[in-house]
GROMACS .gro file of C-alpha atoms in nm:
model
  398
    1MET     CA    1  10.856   9.792  16.087
    2SER     CA    2  10.691   9.986  16.363
    3GLU     CA    3  10.548   9.844  16.681
    4PRO     CA    4  10.168   9.829  16.646
    5ARG     CA    5   9.954  10.034  16.877
    6LYS     CA    6   9.939   9.879  17.221
    7SER     CA    7   9.662   9.925  17.473
    8PRO     CA    8   9.739   9.964  17.842
    9PRO     CA    9   9.712   9.643  18.046
   10ARG     CA   10   9.387   9.584  18.231
   11HIS     CA   11   9.265   9.302  18.444
   12GLY     CA   12   8.926   9.310  18.274
   13ARG     CA   13   9.024   9.281  17.911
   14TRP     CA   14   9.272   9.073  17.717
   15ARG     CA   15   9.508   9.272  17.499
   16SER     CA   16   9.605   9.036  17.222
   17ALA     CA   17   9.966   8.978  17.132
   18GLY     CA   18   9.818   8.772  16.849
   19LEU     CA   19   9.657   9.078  16.695
   20ALA     CA   20   9.987   9.262  16.708
   21VAL     CA   21  10.141   8.982  16.504
   22LEU     CA   22   9.845   8.984  16.265
   23LEU     CA   23   9.890   9.353  16.204
   24LEU     CA   24  10.256   9.311  16.125
   25LEU     CA   25  10.186   9.014  15.902
   26GLY     CA   26   9.897   9.200  15.743
   27ALA     CA   27  10.121   9.489  15.649
   28ALA     CA   28  10.368   9.242  15.502
   29ALA     CA   29  10.089   9.071  15.311
   30LEU     CA   30  10.008   9.395  15.132
   31THR     CA   31  10.350   9.380  14.974
   32GLY     CA   32  10.239   9.068  14.788
   33SER     CA   33  10.585   8.914  14.810
   34THR     CA   34  10.820   8.749  15.051
   35GLN     CA   35  11.192   8.745  14.992
   36ALA     CA   36  11.399   8.440  15.074
   37PRO     CA   37  11.725   8.505  15.263
   38GLY     CA   38  12.000   8.586  15.017
   39GLU     CA   39  11.758   8.608  14.725
   40ALA     CA   40  11.840   8.895  14.488
   41LEU     CA   41  11.537   9.071  14.340
   42PRO     CA   42  11.525   9.372  14.106
   43GLY     CA   43  11.502   9.702  14.289
   44GLY     CA   44  11.832   9.773  14.460
   45SER     CA   45  11.918   9.997  14.752
   46LEU     CA   46  11.747  10.325  14.843
   47ARG     CA   47  11.877  10.578  15.091
   48VAL     CA   48  11.605  10.821  15.198
   49ASP     CA   49  11.620  11.141  15.400
   50ALA     CA   50  11.453  11.482  15.423
   51ALA     CA   51  11.619  11.588  15.098
   52GLY     CA   52  11.461  11.314  14.890
   53CYS     CA   53  11.303  10.971  14.873
   54GLY     CA   54  11.599  10.795  14.716
   55THR     CA   55  11.675  10.735  14.351
   56PRO     CA   56  11.509  10.414  14.236
   57PRO     CA   57  11.587  10.271  13.891
   58ALA     CA   58  11.398  10.445  13.612
   59HIS     CA   59  11.303  10.108  13.459
   60LEU     CA   60  11.231   9.769  13.618
   61PRO     CA   61  11.085   9.441  13.490
   62ALA     CA   62  10.740   9.331  13.606
   63GLY     CA   63  10.733   9.070  13.878
   64ARG     CA   64  10.875   9.046  14.226
   65LEU     CA   65  11.072   9.351  14.332
   66SER     CA   66  11.248   9.455  14.649
   67PHE     CA   67  11.409   9.782  14.757
   68ALA     CA   68  11.651   9.780  15.050
   69VAL     CA   69  11.549  10.109  15.211
   70THR     CA   70  11.782  10.284  15.455
   71ASN     CA   71  11.660  10.581  15.654
   72GLY     CA   72  11.941  10.836  15.652
   73ASP     CA   73  11.748  11.096  15.848
   74LYS     CA   74  11.731  11.157  16.223
   75VAL     CA   75  11.356  11.094  16.246
   76PHE     CA   76  11.132  10.794  16.175
   77ALA     CA   77  10.980  10.742  15.832
   78SER     CA   78  10.700  10.550  15.662
   79ILE     CA   79  10.787  10.429  15.313
   80TYR     CA   80  10.541  10.335  15.037
   81VAL     CA   81  10.530  10.218  14.679
   82VAL     CA   82  10.253  10.429  14.524
   83SER     CA   83  10.093  10.516  14.194
   84PRO     CA   84  10.230  10.845  14.053
   85ASP     CA   85   9.920  11.036  14.166
   86GLY     CA   86   9.935  10.879  14.512
   87SER     CA   87   9.584  10.737  14.492
   88LEU     CA   88   9.696  10.376  14.540
   89ALA     CA   89   9.966  10.211  14.750
   90TYR     CA   90  10.126   9.877  14.666
   91ALA     CA   91  10.369   9.816  14.951
   92GLU     CA   92  10.477   9.975  15.276
   93ILE     CA   93  10.728   9.989  15.555
   94PRO     CA   94  10.505  10.132  15.829
   95TRP     CA   95  10.787  10.259  16.050
   96LEU     CA   96  11.159  10.281  15.967
   97GLY     CA   97  11.395  10.410  16.234
   98PRO     CA   98  11.697  10.636  16.178
   99ASN     CA   99  11.993  10.450  16.024
  100LYS     CA  100  11.785  10.133  15.990
  101THR     CA  101  11.735   9.927  15.674
  102LEU     CA  102  11.431   9.718  15.580
  103PRO     CA  103  11.310   9.559  15.255
  104LEU     CA  104  11.023   9.719  15.067
  105ALA     CA  105  10.906   9.416  14.865
  106THR     CA  106  10.611   9.369  14.634
  107THR     CA  107  10.494   9.221  14.305
  108LEU     CA  108  10.412   9.475  14.034
  109THR     CA  109  10.273   9.450  13.683
  110GLY     CA  110  10.349   9.692  13.405
  111GLY     CA  111  10.284  10.060  13.475
  112ASP     CA  112  10.423  10.371  13.644
  113TYR     CA  113  10.503  10.382  14.016
  114ALA     CA  114  10.694  10.594  14.268
  115ILE     CA  115  10.839  10.573  14.618
  116ARG     CA  116  10.677  10.796  14.880
  117CYS     CA  117  10.855  10.885  15.207
  118VAL     CA  118  10.662  11.034  15.498
  119PHE     CA  119  10.884  11.147  15.787
  120SER     CA  120  10.763  11.183  16.144
  121ASN     CA  121  10.844  11.554  16.144
  122GLY     CA  122  10.588  11.610  15.866
  123THR     CA  123  10.827  11.612  15.570
  124VAL     CA  124  10.692  11.425  15.265
  125ARG     CA  125  10.906  11.336  14.965
  126THR     CA  126  10.829  11.140  14.646
  127SER     CA  127  11.087  10.981  14.417
  128ARG     CA  128  11.101  11.001  14.042
  129THR     CA  129  10.869  10.777  13.844
  130VAL     CA  130  10.965  10.412  13.803
  131ARG     CA  131  10.846  10.254  13.476
  132VAL     CA  132  10.770   9.881  13.516
  133SER     CA  133  10.753   9.687  13.190
  134GLY     CA  134  10.575   9.360  13.117
  135THR     CA  135  10.311   9.167  13.309
  136ALA     CA  136  10.325   8.966  13.631
  137THR     CA  137  10.119   8.687  13.782
  138GLY     CA  138  10.000   8.766  14.132
  139ALA     CA  139  10.064   9.138  14.103
  140VAL     CA  140   9.942   9.342  14.399
  141ALA     CA  141   9.617   9.530  14.346
  142GLY     CA  142   9.675   9.874  14.492
  143TYR     CA  143   9.490   9.974  14.807
  144ARG     CA  144   9.352  10.318  14.883
  145PRO     CA  145   9.545  10.479  15.168
  146LEU     CA  146   9.334  10.605  15.455
  147SER     CA  147   9.386  10.929  15.645
  148ASP     CA  148   9.285  11.001  16.003
  149LEU     CA  149   9.029  11.254  15.877
  150GLU     CA  150   8.840  10.986  15.682
  151MET     CA  151   8.774  10.807  16.011
  152THR     CA  152   8.599  11.109  16.162
  153GLY     CA  153   8.256  11.004  16.035
  154PRO     CA  154   8.278  10.641  16.156
  155VAL     CA  155   8.408  10.750  16.496
  156LYS     CA  156   8.123  11.001  16.538
  157ALA     CA  157   7.870  10.738  16.430
  158TYR     CA  158   7.997  10.482  16.676
  159ARG     CA  159   8.007  10.732  16.960
  160ALA     CA  160   7.647  10.823  16.878
  161TYR     CA  161   7.557  10.451  16.896
  162VAL     CA  162   7.718  10.423  17.239
  163THR     CA  163   7.555  10.741  17.365
  164ALA     CA  164   7.213  10.617  17.251
  165ALA     CA  165   7.272  10.283  17.428
  166PHE     CA  166   7.352  10.431  17.769
  167PRO     CA  167   6.990  10.487  17.880
  168GLY     CA  168   6.900  10.122  17.814
  169LEU     CA  169   7.212  10.004  17.995
  170LEU     CA  170   7.139  10.226  18.293
  171ALA     CA  171   6.772  10.119  18.309
  172ALA     CA  172   6.866   9.751  18.299
  173THR     CA  173   7.126   9.799  18.569
  174ARG     CA  174   6.881   9.986  18.793
  175THR     CA  175   6.635   9.698  18.754
  176LEU     CA  176   6.911   9.464  18.872
  177GLU     CA  177   6.986   9.694  19.164
  178ALA     CA  178   6.618   9.696  19.263
  179ASP     CA  179   6.610   9.314  19.260
  180LEU     CA  180   6.906   9.305  19.493
  181ALA     CA  181   6.763   9.575  19.719
  182ARG     CA  182   6.457   9.361  19.794
  183GLY     CA  183   6.660   9.040  19.814
  184ASP     CA  184   6.503   8.874  19.508
  185LEU     CA  185   6.808   8.682  19.391
  186ALA     CA  186   6.618   8.473  19.133
  187ALA     CA  187   6.508   8.790  18.955
  188ALA     CA  188   6.856   8.936  18.998
  189LYS     CA  189   7.012   8.642  18.813
  190THR     CA  190   6.781   8.697  18.517
  191ASP     CA  191   6.824   9.074  18.515
  192TRP     CA  192   7.199   9.048  18.563
  193LEU     CA  193   7.228   8.884  18.222
  194THR     CA  194   7.004   9.145  18.057
  195ALA     CA  195   7.216   9.429  18.193
  196HIS     CA  196   7.545   9.260  18.121
  197LEU     CA  197   7.456   9.200  17.757
  198GLU     CA  198   7.361   9.565  17.720
  199TYR     CA  199   7.716   9.651  17.819
  200GLU     CA  200   7.884   9.383  17.608
  201ARG     CA  201   7.714   9.513  17.293
  202LEU     CA  202   7.921   9.829  17.333
  203GLY     CA  203   8.234   9.620  17.263
  204ALA     CA  204   8.426   9.860  17.043
  205ALA     CA  205   8.398  10.149  17.285
  206TYR     CA  206   8.563  10.007  17.594
  207HIS     CA  207   8.904  10.158  17.518
  208SER     CA  208   8.733  10.498  17.535
  209PHE     CA  209   8.598  10.419  17.881
  210GLY     CA  210   8.926  10.464  18.068
  211GLU     CA  211   8.922  10.308  18.411
  212TYR     CA  212   8.543  10.277  18.408
  213ASP     CA  213   8.570   9.953  18.210
  214ASP     CA  214   8.778   9.800  18.488
  215ALA     CA  215   8.521   9.900  18.748
  216ILE     CA  216   8.220   9.792  18.542
  217ASN     CA  217   8.339   9.483  18.360
  218GLY     CA  218   8.673   9.386  18.509
  219MET     CA  219   8.751   9.020  18.569
  220ALA     CA  220   8.931   8.893  18.876
  221ASN     CA  221   9.248   8.777  18.703
  222GLY     CA  222   9.541   8.994  18.804
  223LEU     CA  223   9.384   9.107  19.132
  224PRO     CA  224   9.588   9.028  19.445
  225GLN     CA  225   9.330   8.792  19.595
  226GLY     CA  226   9.150   8.693  19.277
  227VAL     CA  227   8.774   8.654  19.328
  228ASP     CA  228   8.819   8.730  19.700
  229SER     CA  229   8.967   9.074  19.634
  230PRO     CA  230   8.758   9.336  19.820
  231GLN     CA  231   8.819   9.592  19.544
  232TRP     CA  232   8.666   9.371  19.275
  233THR     CA  233   8.347   9.534  19.144
  234GLY     CA  234   8.121   9.525  18.841
  235PHE     CA  235   7.925   9.269  18.645
  236PHE     CA  236   8.162   8.977  18.695
  237ALA     CA  237   8.191   9.036  19.069
  238LEU     CA  238   7.811   9.033  19.086
  239GLU     CA  239   7.794   8.717  18.875
  240HIS     CA  240   8.036   8.539  19.105
  241GLY     CA  241   7.846   8.654  19.411
  242LEU     CA  242   7.502   8.562  19.277
  243TRP     CA  243   7.603   8.212  19.174
  244HIS     CA  244   7.833   8.141  19.469
  245GLY     CA  245   7.616   8.247  19.762
  246ALA     CA  246   7.765   8.582  19.857
  247PRO     CA  247   7.587   8.767  20.139
  248VAL     CA  248   7.294   8.975  20.017
  249SER     CA  249   7.448   9.283  20.177
  250ARG     CA  250   7.759   9.239  19.963
  251LEU     CA  251   7.549   9.194  19.648
  252GLN     CA  252   7.349   9.505  19.729
  253GLN     CA  253   7.669   9.701  19.775
  254LEU     CA  254   7.798   9.579  19.439
  255GLY     CA  255   7.466   9.668  19.272
  256ARG     CA  256   7.474  10.023  19.402
  257ARG     CA  257   7.837  10.065  19.297
  258LEU     CA  258   7.763   9.932  18.947
  259VAL     CA  259   7.480  10.181  18.894
  260ALA     CA  260   7.698  10.464  19.022
  261ASP     CA  261   7.985  10.369  18.790
  262ILE     CA  262   7.757  10.351  18.486
  263VAL     CA  263   7.607  10.691  18.570
  264SER     CA  264   7.959  10.833  18.600
  265LEU     CA  265   8.064  10.671  18.272
  266GLN     CA  266   7.763  10.817  18.093
  267GLN     CA  267   7.849  11.162  18.224
  268ASP     CA  268   8.219  11.128  18.145
  269PHE     CA  269   8.195  10.971  17.799
  270PRO     CA  270   8.153  11.298  17.602
  271SER     CA  271   8.494  11.410  17.732
  272GLU     CA  272   8.671  11.085  17.641
  273ASP     CA  273   8.853  11.057  17.308
  274THR     CA  274   8.818  10.769  17.063
  275ASP     CA  275   9.132  10.701  16.864
  276PRO     CA  276   9.038  10.661  16.494
  277GLY     CA  277   9.279  10.369  16.464
  278ASP     CA  278   9.118  10.188  16.756
  279LEU     CA  279   8.781  10.149  16.587
  280SER     CA  280   8.913   9.934  16.302
  281LEU     CA  281   9.116   9.728  16.551
  282ARG     CA  282   8.800   9.651  16.746
  283ALA     CA  283   8.639   9.502  16.435
  284HIS     CA  284   8.878   9.211  16.490
  285GLU     CA  285   8.960   9.237  16.859
  286ILE     CA  286   8.607   9.207  17.003
  287LEU     CA  287   8.565   8.853  16.875
  288GLU     CA  288   8.930   8.766  16.925
  289ASN     CA  289   8.874   8.836  17.294
  290ALA     CA  290   8.553   8.633  17.280
  291LEU     CA  291   8.737   8.331  17.141
  292GLN     CA  292   8.953   8.316  17.453
  293PHE     CA  293   8.722   8.445  17.722
  294GLN     CA  294   8.376   8.336  17.611
  295LEU     CA  295   8.436   8.013  17.419
  296GLY     CA  296   8.725   7.934  17.651
  297GLY     CA  297   8.495   7.973  17.951
  298ILE     CA  298   8.740   8.200  18.131
  299ALA     CA  299   8.477   8.472  18.171
  300ASP     CA  300   8.222   8.235  18.327
  301TYR     CA  301   8.190   8.314  18.698
  302GLY     CA  302   7.897   8.082  18.754
  303SER     CA  303   7.607   8.182  18.528
  304GLY     CA  304   7.707   7.965  18.231
  305THR     CA  305   7.609   8.244  17.991
  306THR     CA  306   7.930   8.307  17.799
  307LEU     CA  307   7.758   8.208  17.474
  308ALA     CA  308   7.507   8.485  17.541
  309THR     CA  309   7.801   8.723  17.581
  310LEU     CA  310   7.950   8.591  17.257
  311SER     CA  311   7.620   8.669  17.085
  312ALA     CA  312   7.635   9.025  17.221
  313ASN     CA  313   7.995   9.054  17.102
  314ILE     CA  314   7.884   8.953  16.753
  315ARG     CA  315   7.626   9.232  16.763
  316GLY     CA  316   7.895   9.478  16.871
  317THR     CA  317   8.117   9.368  16.583
  318GLN     CA  318   7.830   9.408  16.337
  319GLU     CA  319   7.779   9.763  16.460
  320VAL     CA  320   8.149   9.840  16.412
  321LEU     CA  321   8.136   9.714  16.054
  322SER     CA  322   7.821   9.916  15.995
  323VAL     CA  323   7.985  10.244  16.089
  324LEU     CA  324   8.305  10.149  15.904
  325ALA     CA  325   8.114  10.066  15.585
  326PRO     CA  326   8.161  10.412  15.423
  327VAL     CA  327   8.541  10.375  15.436
  328LEU     CA  328   8.565   9.996  15.405
  329SER     CA  329   8.331   9.943  15.112
  330PRO     CA  330   8.525  10.159  14.862
  331ARG     CA  331   8.840   9.965  14.950
  332ASP     CA  332   8.697   9.614  14.950
  333PRO     CA  333   8.320   9.586  14.896
  334GLU     CA  334   8.339   9.209  14.862
  335LEU     CA  335   8.507   9.180  15.200
  336LEU     CA  336   8.234   9.385  15.369
  337SER     CA  337   7.958   9.176  15.214
  338GLN     CA  338   8.135   8.853  15.301
  339LEU     CA  339   8.190   8.957  15.661
  340ASN     CA  340   7.827   9.059  15.707
  341GLN     CA  341   7.712   8.721  15.577
  342GLN     CA  342   7.956   8.528  15.793
  343LEU     CA  343   7.867   8.724  16.106
  344ALA     CA  344   7.497   8.662  16.049
  345ALA     CA  345   7.559   8.291  15.995
  346TYR     CA  346   7.778   8.264  16.303
  347SER     CA  347   7.521   8.452  16.511
  348THR     CA  348   7.261   8.194  16.407
  349GLU     CA  349   7.499   7.915  16.501
  350VAL     CA  350   7.564   8.061  16.845
  351THR     CA  351   7.198   8.131  16.923
  352SER     CA  352   7.112   7.771  16.831
  353HIS     CA  353   7.251   7.690  17.177
  354ARG     CA  354   6.976   7.892  17.347
  355SER     CA  355   6.656   7.709  17.437
  356ALA     CA  356   6.307   7.825  17.344
  357SER     CA  357   6.270   7.951  17.701
  358GLY     CA  358   6.582   8.165  17.665
  359VAL     CA  359   6.826   7.948  17.864
  360TRP     CA  360   7.178   7.936  17.721
  361THR     CA  361   7.383   7.617  17.714
  362PRO     CA  362   7.702   7.658  17.920
  363VAL     CA  363   8.019   7.609  17.718
  364THR     CA  364   8.116   7.323  17.950
  365ARG     CA  365   7.805   7.131  17.841
  366LEU     CA  366   7.873   7.148  17.469
  367ASP     CA  367   7.975   6.818  17.318
  368ALA     CA  368   8.310   6.788  17.141
  369SER     CA  369   8.170   6.833  16.790
  370GLN     CA  370   7.969   7.143  16.888
  371ARG     CA  371   8.274   7.296  17.053
  372ARG     CA  372   8.499   7.223  16.755
  373ARG     CA  373   8.250   7.376  16.517
  374LEU     CA  374   8.208   7.695  16.722
  375ASP     CA  375   8.584   7.731  16.765
  376GLY     CA  376   8.663   7.654  16.401
  377ASP     CA  377   8.398   7.881  16.255
  378LEU     CA  378   8.503   8.169  16.479
  379GLY     CA  379   8.868   8.110  16.391
  380HIS     CA  380   8.784   8.133  16.022
  381LEU     CA  381   8.579   8.447  16.079
  382LEU     CA  382   8.870   8.606  16.267
  383GLU     CA  383   9.100   8.539  15.973
  384GLU     CA  384   8.864   8.738  15.753
  385LEU     CA  385   8.815   9.015  16.011
  386ALA     CA  386   9.191   9.059  16.041
  387ALA     CA  387   9.186   9.229  15.699
  388VAL     CA  388   8.979   9.519  15.837
  389PRO     CA  389   9.239   9.687  16.063
  390ASN     CA  390   9.499   9.634  15.794
  391LEU     CA  391   9.292   9.807  15.525
  392LEU     CA  392   9.183  10.084  15.759
  393THR     CA  393   9.507  10.163  15.936
  394PRO     CA  394   9.554  10.540  15.892
  395ARG     CA  395   9.830  10.598  15.637
  396ASN     CA  396   9.853  10.974  15.620
  397HIS     CA  397  10.019  11.105  15.301
  398ALA     CA  398  10.072  10.751  15.166
   0.00000   0.00000   0.00000
């Protein structure tokens, strides 16, 4: 299988190895079958190349099947089990290298199927029809392949959401800068949180922000001197300074730099690209990051407001699902409805740790049962969200 898309390392954001594993496992899960070592299943060997997509048996029994697919071409290939008209896919090998062999395993009920080969040079080949006879328990329900073009609408909608949010983010940050300019640190602490949450609600867009995300929302981990690194800037540097007694002059400098970086980001954003595949990844990754950084307390530099950030991350995830709804709903409407309900319920659970006066309980002050519940409920939600990038991974020509 192919390596999943990897984001460049940054000191301000966690790039999850766990998600990479989930994506690989998710692709395997679509096959609906696992094959024990040495277990022989109907299907046989297929050698594929630019001339054709192998010669599968014309007839196979319903149930668990497995094709040992060897790529005999000089370029990479994606291999699928599809319906004859190509409208549904039942199994996949996302990425098969030259002269490599991998199993294409699935569970099929009676009907007609075919093998589709999509080579990295643009060549597409489809095998002859395979007639499967009988019925099978646990047969895979075909999924609708997604093309890059189908993600154009969701990407445009999310970019419009981000663009519309910039003025509020900039206004909140300028209020924070004004607090610092007059030395009102009490007001600055309050307005720091307001501005920071405005940024955190943009969760799915940060990979489109280039190096601006490092400057605006980078954490100190990975910097040569940690929190004492002179080059550390942005919201977290200001948080650390505000709650650890940094000189006012340093805080004012950080405030001015933050406003300048957000202005530059707003101006630059129209020229930045958003990868269609990234948007569906963020539906899972935003809260996966939050599980480690917010509930884990790693992103707390003194304010004790990581639950507030988690609440903003939930809002960002809800927005991602909203713009993905036109492509997600036709593929799994029950999943979309379930996720919306679970996100709303989890948001209520998180905000229950905010007082009537708006003060958030620091994670370190949660009792053991509260912490277990927040962790467990978010873990369950992440399991459900992991289906989104799998369903919406672009599978051109599948």
